[in-house]
Tab-separated table of C-alpha atoms in Angstrom:
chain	number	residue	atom	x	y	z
A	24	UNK	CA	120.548	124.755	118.288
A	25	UNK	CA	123.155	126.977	120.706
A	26	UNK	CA	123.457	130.564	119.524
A	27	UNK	CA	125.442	133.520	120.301
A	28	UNK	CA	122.150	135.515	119.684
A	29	UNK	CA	118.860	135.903	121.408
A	30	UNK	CA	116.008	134.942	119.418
A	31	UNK	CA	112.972	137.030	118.770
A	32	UNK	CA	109.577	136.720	117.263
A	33	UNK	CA	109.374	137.508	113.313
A	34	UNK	CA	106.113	139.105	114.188
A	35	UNK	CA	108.132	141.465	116.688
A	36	UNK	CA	110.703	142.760	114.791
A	37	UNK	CA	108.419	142.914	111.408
A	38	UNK	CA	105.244	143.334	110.004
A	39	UNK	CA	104.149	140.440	107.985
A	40	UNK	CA	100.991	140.622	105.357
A	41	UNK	CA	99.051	138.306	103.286
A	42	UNK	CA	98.798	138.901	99.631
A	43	UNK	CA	95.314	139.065	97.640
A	44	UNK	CA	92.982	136.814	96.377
A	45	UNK	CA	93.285	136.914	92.578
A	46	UNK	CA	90.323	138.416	91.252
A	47	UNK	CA	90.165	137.955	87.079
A	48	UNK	CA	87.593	140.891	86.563
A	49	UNK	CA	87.092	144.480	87.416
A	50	UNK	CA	84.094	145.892	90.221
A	51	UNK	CA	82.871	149.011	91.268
A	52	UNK	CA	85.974	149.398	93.754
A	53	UNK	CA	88.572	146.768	92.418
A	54	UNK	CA	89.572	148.941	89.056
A	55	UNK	CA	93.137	149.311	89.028
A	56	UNK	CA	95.056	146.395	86.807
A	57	UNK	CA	98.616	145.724	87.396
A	58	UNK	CA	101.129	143.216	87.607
A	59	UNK	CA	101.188	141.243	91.052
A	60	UNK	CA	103.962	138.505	92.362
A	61	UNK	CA	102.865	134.630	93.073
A	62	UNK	CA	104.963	131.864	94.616
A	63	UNK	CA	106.431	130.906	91.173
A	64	UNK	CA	108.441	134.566	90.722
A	65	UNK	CA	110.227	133.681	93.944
A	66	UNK	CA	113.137	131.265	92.509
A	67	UNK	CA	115.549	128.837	93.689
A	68	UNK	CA	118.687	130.379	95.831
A	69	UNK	CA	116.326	133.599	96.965
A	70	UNK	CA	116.502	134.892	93.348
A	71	UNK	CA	113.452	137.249	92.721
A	72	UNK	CA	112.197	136.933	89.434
A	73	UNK	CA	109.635	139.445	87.943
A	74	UNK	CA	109.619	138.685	84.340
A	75	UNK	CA	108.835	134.710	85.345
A	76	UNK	CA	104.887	133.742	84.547
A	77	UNK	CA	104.105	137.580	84.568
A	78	UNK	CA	100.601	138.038	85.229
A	79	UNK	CA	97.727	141.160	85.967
A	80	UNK	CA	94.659	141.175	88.052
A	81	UNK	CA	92.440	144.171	89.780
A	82	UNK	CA	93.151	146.165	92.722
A	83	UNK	CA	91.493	148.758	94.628
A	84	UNK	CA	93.017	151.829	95.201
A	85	UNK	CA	93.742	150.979	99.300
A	86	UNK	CA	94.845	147.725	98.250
A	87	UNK	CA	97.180	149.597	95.558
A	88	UNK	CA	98.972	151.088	98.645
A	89	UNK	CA	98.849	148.475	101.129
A	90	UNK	CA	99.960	145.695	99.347
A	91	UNK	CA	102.986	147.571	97.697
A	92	UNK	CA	106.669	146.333	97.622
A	93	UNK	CA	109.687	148.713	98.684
A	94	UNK	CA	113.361	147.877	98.772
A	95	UNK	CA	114.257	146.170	101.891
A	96	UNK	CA	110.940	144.159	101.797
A	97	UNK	CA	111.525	140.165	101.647
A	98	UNK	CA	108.593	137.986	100.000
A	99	UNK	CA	108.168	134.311	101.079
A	100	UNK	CA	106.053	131.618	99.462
A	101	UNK	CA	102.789	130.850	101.693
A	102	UNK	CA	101.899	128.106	100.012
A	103	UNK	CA	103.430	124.782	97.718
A	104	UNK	CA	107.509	125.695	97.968
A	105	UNK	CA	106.410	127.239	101.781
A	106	UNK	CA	109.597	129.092	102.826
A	107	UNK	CA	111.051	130.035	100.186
A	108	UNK	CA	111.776	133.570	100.152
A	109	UNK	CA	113.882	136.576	98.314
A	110	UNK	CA	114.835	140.392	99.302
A	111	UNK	CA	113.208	142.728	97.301
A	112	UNK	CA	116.617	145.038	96.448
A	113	UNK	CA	114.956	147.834	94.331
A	114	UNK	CA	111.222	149.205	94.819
A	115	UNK	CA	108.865	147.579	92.589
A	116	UNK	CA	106.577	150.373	91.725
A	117	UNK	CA	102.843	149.605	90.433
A	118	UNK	CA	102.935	146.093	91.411
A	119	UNK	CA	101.000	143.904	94.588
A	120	UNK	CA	101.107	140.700	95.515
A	121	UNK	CA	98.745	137.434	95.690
A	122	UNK	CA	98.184	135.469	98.581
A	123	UNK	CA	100.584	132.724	98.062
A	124	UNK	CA	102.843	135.061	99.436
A	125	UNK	CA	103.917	137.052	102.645
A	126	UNK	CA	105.398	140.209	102.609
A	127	UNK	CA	107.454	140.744	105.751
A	128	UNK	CA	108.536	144.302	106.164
A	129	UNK	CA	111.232	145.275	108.933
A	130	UNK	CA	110.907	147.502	111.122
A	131	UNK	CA	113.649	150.017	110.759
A	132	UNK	CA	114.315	150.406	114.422
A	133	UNK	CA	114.608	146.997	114.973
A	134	UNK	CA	115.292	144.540	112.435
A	135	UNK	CA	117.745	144.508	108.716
A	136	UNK	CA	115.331	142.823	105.805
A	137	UNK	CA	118.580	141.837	104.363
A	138	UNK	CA	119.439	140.069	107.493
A	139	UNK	CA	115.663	138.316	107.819
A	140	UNK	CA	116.138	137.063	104.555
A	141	UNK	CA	119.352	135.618	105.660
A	142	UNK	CA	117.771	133.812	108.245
A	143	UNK	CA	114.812	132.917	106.281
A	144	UNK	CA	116.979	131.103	104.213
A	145	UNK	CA	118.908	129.347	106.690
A	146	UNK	CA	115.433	127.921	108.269
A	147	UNK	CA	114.070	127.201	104.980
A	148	UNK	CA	117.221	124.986	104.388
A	149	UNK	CA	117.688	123.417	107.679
A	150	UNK	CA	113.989	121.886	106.837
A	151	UNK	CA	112.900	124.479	110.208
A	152	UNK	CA	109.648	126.450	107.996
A	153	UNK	CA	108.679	122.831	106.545
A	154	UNK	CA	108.207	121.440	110.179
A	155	UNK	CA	105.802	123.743	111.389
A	156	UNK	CA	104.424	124.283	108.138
A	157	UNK	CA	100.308	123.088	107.999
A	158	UNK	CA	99.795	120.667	105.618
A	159	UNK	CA	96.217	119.176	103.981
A	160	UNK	CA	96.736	118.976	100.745
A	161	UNK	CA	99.164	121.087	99.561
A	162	UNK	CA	101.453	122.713	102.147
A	163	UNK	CA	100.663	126.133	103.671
A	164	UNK	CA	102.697	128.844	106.214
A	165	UNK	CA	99.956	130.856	107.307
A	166	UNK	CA	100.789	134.473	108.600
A	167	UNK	CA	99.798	133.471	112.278
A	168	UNK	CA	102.892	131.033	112.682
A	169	UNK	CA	105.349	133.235	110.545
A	170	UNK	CA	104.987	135.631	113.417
A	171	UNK	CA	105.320	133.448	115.806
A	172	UNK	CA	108.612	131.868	114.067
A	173	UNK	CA	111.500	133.061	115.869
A	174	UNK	CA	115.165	134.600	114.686
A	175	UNK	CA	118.078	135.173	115.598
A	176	UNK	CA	117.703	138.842	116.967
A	177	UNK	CA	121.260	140.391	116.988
A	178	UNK	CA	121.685	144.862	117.304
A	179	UNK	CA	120.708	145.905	114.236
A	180	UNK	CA	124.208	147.291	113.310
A	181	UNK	CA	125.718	143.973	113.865
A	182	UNK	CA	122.550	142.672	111.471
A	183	UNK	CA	123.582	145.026	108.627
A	184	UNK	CA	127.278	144.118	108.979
A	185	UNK	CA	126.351	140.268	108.876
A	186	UNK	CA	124.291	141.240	106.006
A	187	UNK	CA	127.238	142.976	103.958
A	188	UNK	CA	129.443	140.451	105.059
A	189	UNK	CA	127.426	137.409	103.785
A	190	UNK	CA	127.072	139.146	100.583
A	191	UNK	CA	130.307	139.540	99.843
A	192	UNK	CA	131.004	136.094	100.672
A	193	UNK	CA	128.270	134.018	99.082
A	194	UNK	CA	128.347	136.590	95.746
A	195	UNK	CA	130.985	134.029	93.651
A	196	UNK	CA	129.312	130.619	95.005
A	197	UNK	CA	126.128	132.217	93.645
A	198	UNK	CA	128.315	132.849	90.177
A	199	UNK	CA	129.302	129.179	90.185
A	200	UNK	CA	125.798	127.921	91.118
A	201	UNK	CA	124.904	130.138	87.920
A	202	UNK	CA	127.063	128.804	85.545
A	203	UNK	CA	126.503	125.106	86.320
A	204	UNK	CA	122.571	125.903	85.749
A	205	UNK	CA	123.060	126.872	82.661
A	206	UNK	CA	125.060	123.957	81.646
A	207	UNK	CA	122.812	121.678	83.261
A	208	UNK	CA	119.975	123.194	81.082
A	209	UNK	CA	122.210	123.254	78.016
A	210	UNK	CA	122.684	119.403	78.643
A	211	UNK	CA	118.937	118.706	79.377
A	212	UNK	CA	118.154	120.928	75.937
A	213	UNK	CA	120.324	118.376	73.865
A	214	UNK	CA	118.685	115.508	76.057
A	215	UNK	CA	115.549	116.692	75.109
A	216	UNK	CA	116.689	117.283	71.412
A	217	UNK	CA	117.803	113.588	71.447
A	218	UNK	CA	114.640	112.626	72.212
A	219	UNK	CA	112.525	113.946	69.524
A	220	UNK	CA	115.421	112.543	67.404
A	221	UNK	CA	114.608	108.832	68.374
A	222	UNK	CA	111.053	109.565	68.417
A	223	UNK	CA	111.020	110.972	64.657
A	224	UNK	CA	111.550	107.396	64.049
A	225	UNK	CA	108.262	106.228	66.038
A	226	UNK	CA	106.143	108.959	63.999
A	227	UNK	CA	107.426	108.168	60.632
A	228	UNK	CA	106.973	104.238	61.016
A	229	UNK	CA	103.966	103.583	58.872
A	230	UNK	CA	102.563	100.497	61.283
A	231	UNK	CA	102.718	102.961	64.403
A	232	UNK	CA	99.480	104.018	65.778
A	233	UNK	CA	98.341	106.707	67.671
A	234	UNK	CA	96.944	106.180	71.055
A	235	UNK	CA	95.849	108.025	73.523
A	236	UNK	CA	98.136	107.441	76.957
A	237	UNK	CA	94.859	107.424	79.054
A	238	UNK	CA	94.602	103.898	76.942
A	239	UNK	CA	98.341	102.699	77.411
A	240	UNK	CA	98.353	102.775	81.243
A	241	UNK	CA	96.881	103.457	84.975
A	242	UNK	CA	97.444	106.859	85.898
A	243	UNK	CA	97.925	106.835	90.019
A	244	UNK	CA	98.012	110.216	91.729
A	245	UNK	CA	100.121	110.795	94.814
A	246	UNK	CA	99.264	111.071	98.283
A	247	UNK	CA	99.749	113.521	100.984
A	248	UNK	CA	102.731	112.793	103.535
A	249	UNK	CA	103.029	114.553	106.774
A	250	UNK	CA	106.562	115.528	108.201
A	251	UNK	CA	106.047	113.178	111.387
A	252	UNK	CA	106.494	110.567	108.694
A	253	UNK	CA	109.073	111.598	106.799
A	254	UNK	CA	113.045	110.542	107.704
A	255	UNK	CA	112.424	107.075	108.063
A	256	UNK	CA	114.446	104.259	107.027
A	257	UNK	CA	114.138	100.840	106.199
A	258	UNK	CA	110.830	100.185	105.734
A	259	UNK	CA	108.942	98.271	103.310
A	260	UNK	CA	108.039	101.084	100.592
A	261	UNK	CA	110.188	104.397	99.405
A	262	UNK	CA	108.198	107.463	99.936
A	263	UNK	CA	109.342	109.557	97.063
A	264	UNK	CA	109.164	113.166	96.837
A	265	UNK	CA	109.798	115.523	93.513
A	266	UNK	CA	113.117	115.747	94.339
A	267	UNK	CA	113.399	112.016	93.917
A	268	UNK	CA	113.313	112.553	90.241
A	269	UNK	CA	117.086	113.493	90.218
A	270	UNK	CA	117.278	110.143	92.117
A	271	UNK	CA	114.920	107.829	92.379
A	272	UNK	CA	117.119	105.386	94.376
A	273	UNK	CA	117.011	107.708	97.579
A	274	UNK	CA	115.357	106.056	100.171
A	275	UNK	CA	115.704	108.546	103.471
A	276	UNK	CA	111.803	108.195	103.798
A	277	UNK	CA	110.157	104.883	103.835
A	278	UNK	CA	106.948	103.371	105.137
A	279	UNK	CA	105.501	100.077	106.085
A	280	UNK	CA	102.412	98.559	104.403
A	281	UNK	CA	100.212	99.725	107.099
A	282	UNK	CA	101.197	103.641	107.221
A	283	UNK	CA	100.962	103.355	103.604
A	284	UNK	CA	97.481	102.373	104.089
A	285	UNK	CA	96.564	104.756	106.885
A	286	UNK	CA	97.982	107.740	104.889
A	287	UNK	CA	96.073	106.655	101.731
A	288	UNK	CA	98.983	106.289	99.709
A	289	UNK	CA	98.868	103.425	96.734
A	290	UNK	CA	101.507	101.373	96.397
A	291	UNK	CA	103.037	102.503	92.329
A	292	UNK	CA	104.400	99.286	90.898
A	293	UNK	CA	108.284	99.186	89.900
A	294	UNK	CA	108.411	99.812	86.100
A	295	UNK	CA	106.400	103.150	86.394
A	296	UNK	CA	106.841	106.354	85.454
A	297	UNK	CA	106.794	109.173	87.704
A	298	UNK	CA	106.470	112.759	87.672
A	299	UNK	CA	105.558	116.221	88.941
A	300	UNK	CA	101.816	117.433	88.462
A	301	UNK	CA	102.177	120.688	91.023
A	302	UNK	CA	104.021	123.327	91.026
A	303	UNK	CA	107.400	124.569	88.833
A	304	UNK	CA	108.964	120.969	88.355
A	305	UNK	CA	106.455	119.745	86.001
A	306	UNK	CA	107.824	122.343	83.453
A	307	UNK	CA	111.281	120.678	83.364
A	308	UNK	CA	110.384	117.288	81.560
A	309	UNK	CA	112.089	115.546	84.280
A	310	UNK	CA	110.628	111.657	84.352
A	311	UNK	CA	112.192	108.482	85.936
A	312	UNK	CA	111.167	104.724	86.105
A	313	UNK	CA	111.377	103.131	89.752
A	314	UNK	CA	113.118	100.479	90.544
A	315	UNK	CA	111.051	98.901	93.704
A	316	UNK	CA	107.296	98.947	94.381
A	317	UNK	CA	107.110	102.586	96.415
A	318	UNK	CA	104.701	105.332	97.546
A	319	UNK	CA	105.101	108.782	96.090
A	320	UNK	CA	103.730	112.387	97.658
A	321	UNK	CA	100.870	114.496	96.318
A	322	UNK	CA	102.599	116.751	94.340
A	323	UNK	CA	103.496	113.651	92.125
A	324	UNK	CA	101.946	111.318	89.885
A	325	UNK	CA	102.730	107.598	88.010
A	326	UNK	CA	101.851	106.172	84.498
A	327	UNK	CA	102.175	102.074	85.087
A	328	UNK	CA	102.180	101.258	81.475
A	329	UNK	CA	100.375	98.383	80.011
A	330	UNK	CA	103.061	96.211	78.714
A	331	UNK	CA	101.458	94.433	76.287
A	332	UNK	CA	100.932	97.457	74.314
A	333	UNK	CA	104.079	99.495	75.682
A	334	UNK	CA	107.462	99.425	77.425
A	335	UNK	CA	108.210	101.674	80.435
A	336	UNK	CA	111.561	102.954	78.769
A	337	UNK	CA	109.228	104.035	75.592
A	338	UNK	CA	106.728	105.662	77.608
A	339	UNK	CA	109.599	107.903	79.332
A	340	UNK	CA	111.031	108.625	75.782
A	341	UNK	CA	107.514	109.985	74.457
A	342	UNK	CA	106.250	111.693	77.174
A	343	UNK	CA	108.916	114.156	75.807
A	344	UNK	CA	106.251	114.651	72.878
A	345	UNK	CA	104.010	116.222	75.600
A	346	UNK	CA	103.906	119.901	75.355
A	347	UNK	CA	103.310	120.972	79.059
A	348	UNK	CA	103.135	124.351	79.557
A	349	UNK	CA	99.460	123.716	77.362
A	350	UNK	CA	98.233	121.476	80.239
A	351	UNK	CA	98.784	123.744	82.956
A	352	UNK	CA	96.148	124.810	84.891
A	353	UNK	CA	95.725	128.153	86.023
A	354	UNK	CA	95.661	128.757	89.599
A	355	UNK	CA	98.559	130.447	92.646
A	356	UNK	CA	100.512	126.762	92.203
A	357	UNK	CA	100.501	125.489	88.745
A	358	UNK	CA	99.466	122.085	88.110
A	359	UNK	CA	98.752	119.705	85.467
A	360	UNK	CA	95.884	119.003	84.158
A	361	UNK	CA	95.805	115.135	84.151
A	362	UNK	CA	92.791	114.620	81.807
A	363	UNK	CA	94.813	116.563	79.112
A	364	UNK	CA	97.348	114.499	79.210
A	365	UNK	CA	95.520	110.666	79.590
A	366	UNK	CA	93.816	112.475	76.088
A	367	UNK	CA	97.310	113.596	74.630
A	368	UNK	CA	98.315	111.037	71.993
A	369	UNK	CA	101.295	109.319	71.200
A	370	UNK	CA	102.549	107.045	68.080
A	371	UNK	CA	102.659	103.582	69.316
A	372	UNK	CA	105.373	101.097	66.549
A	373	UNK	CA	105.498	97.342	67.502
A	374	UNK	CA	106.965	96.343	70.759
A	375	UNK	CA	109.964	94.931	68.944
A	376	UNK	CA	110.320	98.655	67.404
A	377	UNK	CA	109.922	100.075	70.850
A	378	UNK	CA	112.825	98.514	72.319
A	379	UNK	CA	115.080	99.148	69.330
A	380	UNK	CA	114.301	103.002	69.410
A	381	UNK	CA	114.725	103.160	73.181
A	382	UNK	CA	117.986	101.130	73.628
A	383	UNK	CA	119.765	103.253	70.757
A	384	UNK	CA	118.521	106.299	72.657
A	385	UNK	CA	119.558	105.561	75.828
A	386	UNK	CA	122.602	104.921	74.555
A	387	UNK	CA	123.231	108.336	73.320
A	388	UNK	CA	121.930	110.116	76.486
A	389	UNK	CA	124.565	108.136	78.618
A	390	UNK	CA	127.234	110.388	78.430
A	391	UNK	CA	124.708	113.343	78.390
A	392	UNK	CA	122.989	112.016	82.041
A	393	UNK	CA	126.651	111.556	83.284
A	394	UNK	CA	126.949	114.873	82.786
A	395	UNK	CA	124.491	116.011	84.187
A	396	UNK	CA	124.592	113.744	87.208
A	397	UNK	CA	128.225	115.153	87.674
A	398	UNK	CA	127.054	118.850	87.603
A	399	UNK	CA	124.483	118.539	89.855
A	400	UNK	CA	126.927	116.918	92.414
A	401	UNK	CA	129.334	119.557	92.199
A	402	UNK	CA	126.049	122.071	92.756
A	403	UNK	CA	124.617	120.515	95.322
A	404	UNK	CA	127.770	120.649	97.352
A	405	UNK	CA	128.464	124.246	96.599
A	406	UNK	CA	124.613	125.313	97.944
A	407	UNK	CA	125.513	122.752	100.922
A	408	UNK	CA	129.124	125.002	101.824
A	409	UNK	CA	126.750	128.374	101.082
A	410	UNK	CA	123.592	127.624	103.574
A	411	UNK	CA	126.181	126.089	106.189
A	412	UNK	CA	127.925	129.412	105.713
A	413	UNK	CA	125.046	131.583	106.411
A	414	UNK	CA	123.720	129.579	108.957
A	415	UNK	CA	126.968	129.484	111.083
A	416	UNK	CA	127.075	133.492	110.568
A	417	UNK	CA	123.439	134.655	111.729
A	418	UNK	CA	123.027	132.357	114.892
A	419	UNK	CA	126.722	134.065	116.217
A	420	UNK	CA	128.539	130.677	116.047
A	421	UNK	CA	130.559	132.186	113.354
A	422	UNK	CA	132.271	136.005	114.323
A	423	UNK	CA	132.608	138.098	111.264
């Protein structure tokens, strides 16, 4: 990628620091409680949220000062949504951090943390942090290689003017970006409301049973899938991704039968149901039925119904019975606890009562999914015109 800048090591122009460890209970030298940020308090867009999932755990009185955050600090996830950062604006006194996350502090001689975080967005959204990124199970961006990463390394007056600039600039697509969330989740409220409309029908029908879903279908979890994998087309299976669920017809990464086998990854049958069991996405009820035999990555899973006893579009419908945020297990990443739910029951009417509930349901969601769909579009290309924006501005290809 040409730039009008030089590029510089992160590690040379900041100091970056691993989190802690939670530790649930006080010692002899860890006696302080206070509120810490994890992964899931850094949000979508670089938005910093400290009331999200708030949670305490035990420092010692070193760690009290070395693992504080000041304005001008920017946080970045370690591990599960690696890359993803936010600028700390104000200091946020009496709280540390955990060790799914990096602080990296600027040096004031040297470097703008408005301006790193800047760039750490533009590499998070170019897909640059998830290339070099290690990956085992769940992906990690270990301190070592976020000093190595390198930046566009501009004077730092030209930095804090970039920096002002940006902000003045990307302030009312963030506004717009705003507004459509909140319609979005207005729309998925009333979807969801929908649902337990239809499914009053399902509880109240005196010949329904209930059944536990562990019963009603095979439960397949996902498998890992390395980037030197991913971005290829036409091949025999659809790797999916969580992001799929907005579209599970997106097939930019496919495999053949034999990496499928040599990565471990089943084969989910089409006429499944898929969803997130790690991280944030799991919380949003989000679950789609796929349309061609595929693979899907390890921070998914599949329900193949049994379809003598069930159809796939009634499954999706009451799997909106399932109360999530009560089969979340604790942990840096939240995930699901997948035992919970094969135990979680659901009322089970006669086939013939299945398919009249679900087709008069997905009737009425339609227009509601349209609307979504439609909102999302118009999203997606406003974040598209905001990271080409930055990026163009803090590699020098853009003058401001």
């Amino acid at each position: 990628m040409s730039a009008l800048w030089p590029y510089a090591p992160l590690g040379g122009v900041a100091q970056i620091t691993l989190g802690k460890m939670v530790r649930p209970v006080a010692t002899e030298t860890e006696f302080i409680e206070q509120p810490y940020l994890h992964a899931a308090n850094i949000r979508d867009g670089g938005v910093l949220n400290t009331d999200h999932s708030h949670r305490t755990m035990w420092f010692s009185p070193e760690e009290t000062l070395r693992l504080n955050l000041s304005a001008g600090d920017v946080v970045m996830a370690e591990g599960g949504a690696v890359g993803k950062s936010a600028y700390v604006a104000d200091d946020l006194e009496g709280y540390g951090f955990q060790n799914s996350i990096l602080r990296i502090r600027a040096q004031k001689d040297k470097a703008e943390g408005k301006f790193i975080q800047y760039c750490r967005k533009s590499s998070f959204d170019q897909g640059e942090i998830s290339r070099e990124c290690s990956t085992v199970s769940i992906a990690h961006f270990p301190a070592e290689k976020a000093n190595r990463f390198r930046i566009p390394f501009p004077p730092i007056e030209t930095q804090r003017c970039i920096a002002d600039y940006l902000d003045r600039e990307t302030v009312e697509i963030d506004a717009a970006v705003a507004d459509l969330d909140k319609y979005v989740e207005l729309l998925e409220k009333r979807r969801h409301a929908v649902a337990y409309l239809y499914l009053d029908e399902a509880i109240n029908d005196l010949s329904a049973i209930q059944v536990h879903l562990g019963s009603l279908g095979e439960f397949v979890s996902g498998s890992g899938f390395p980037h030197e994998y991913q971005g290829v087309e036409n091949q025999e299976y659809p790797f999916l991704k969580v992001s799929s669920l907005a579209n599970v017809n997106d097939f930019r990464n496919t495999v053949s039968k034999e990496t499928a086998c040599a990565l471990g990854a089943k084969i989910i049958p089409a006429g499944s149901v898929l969803m997130a069991k790690i991280g944030e996405a799991m919380r949003l009820h989000r679950f789609a039925v796929n349309a061609t035999d595929c693979c899907i990555d390890n921070n998914m899973m599949a329900i193949s119904p049994r379809l003598e006893h069930m159809t796939t579009d009634y499954l999706r419908l009451a799997l909106n019975l399932v109360t999530v945020n009560v089969l979340v297990n604790p942990g840096p990443v939240p995930s699901l606890n997948v035992q919970g739910l094969r135990m979680f029951s659901i009322p089970v009417p006669s086939l013939d009562a299945q398919r009249k509930i679900t087709e008069a349901w997905m009737l009425e969601t339609s227009e509601i999914d349209s609307l979504i769909t439609e909102a999302k579009k118009l999203r997606d290309l406003l974040l598209k015109r905001r990271s080409v924006l930055i990026t163009e501005v803090v590699t020098g290809r853009k003058q401001v």
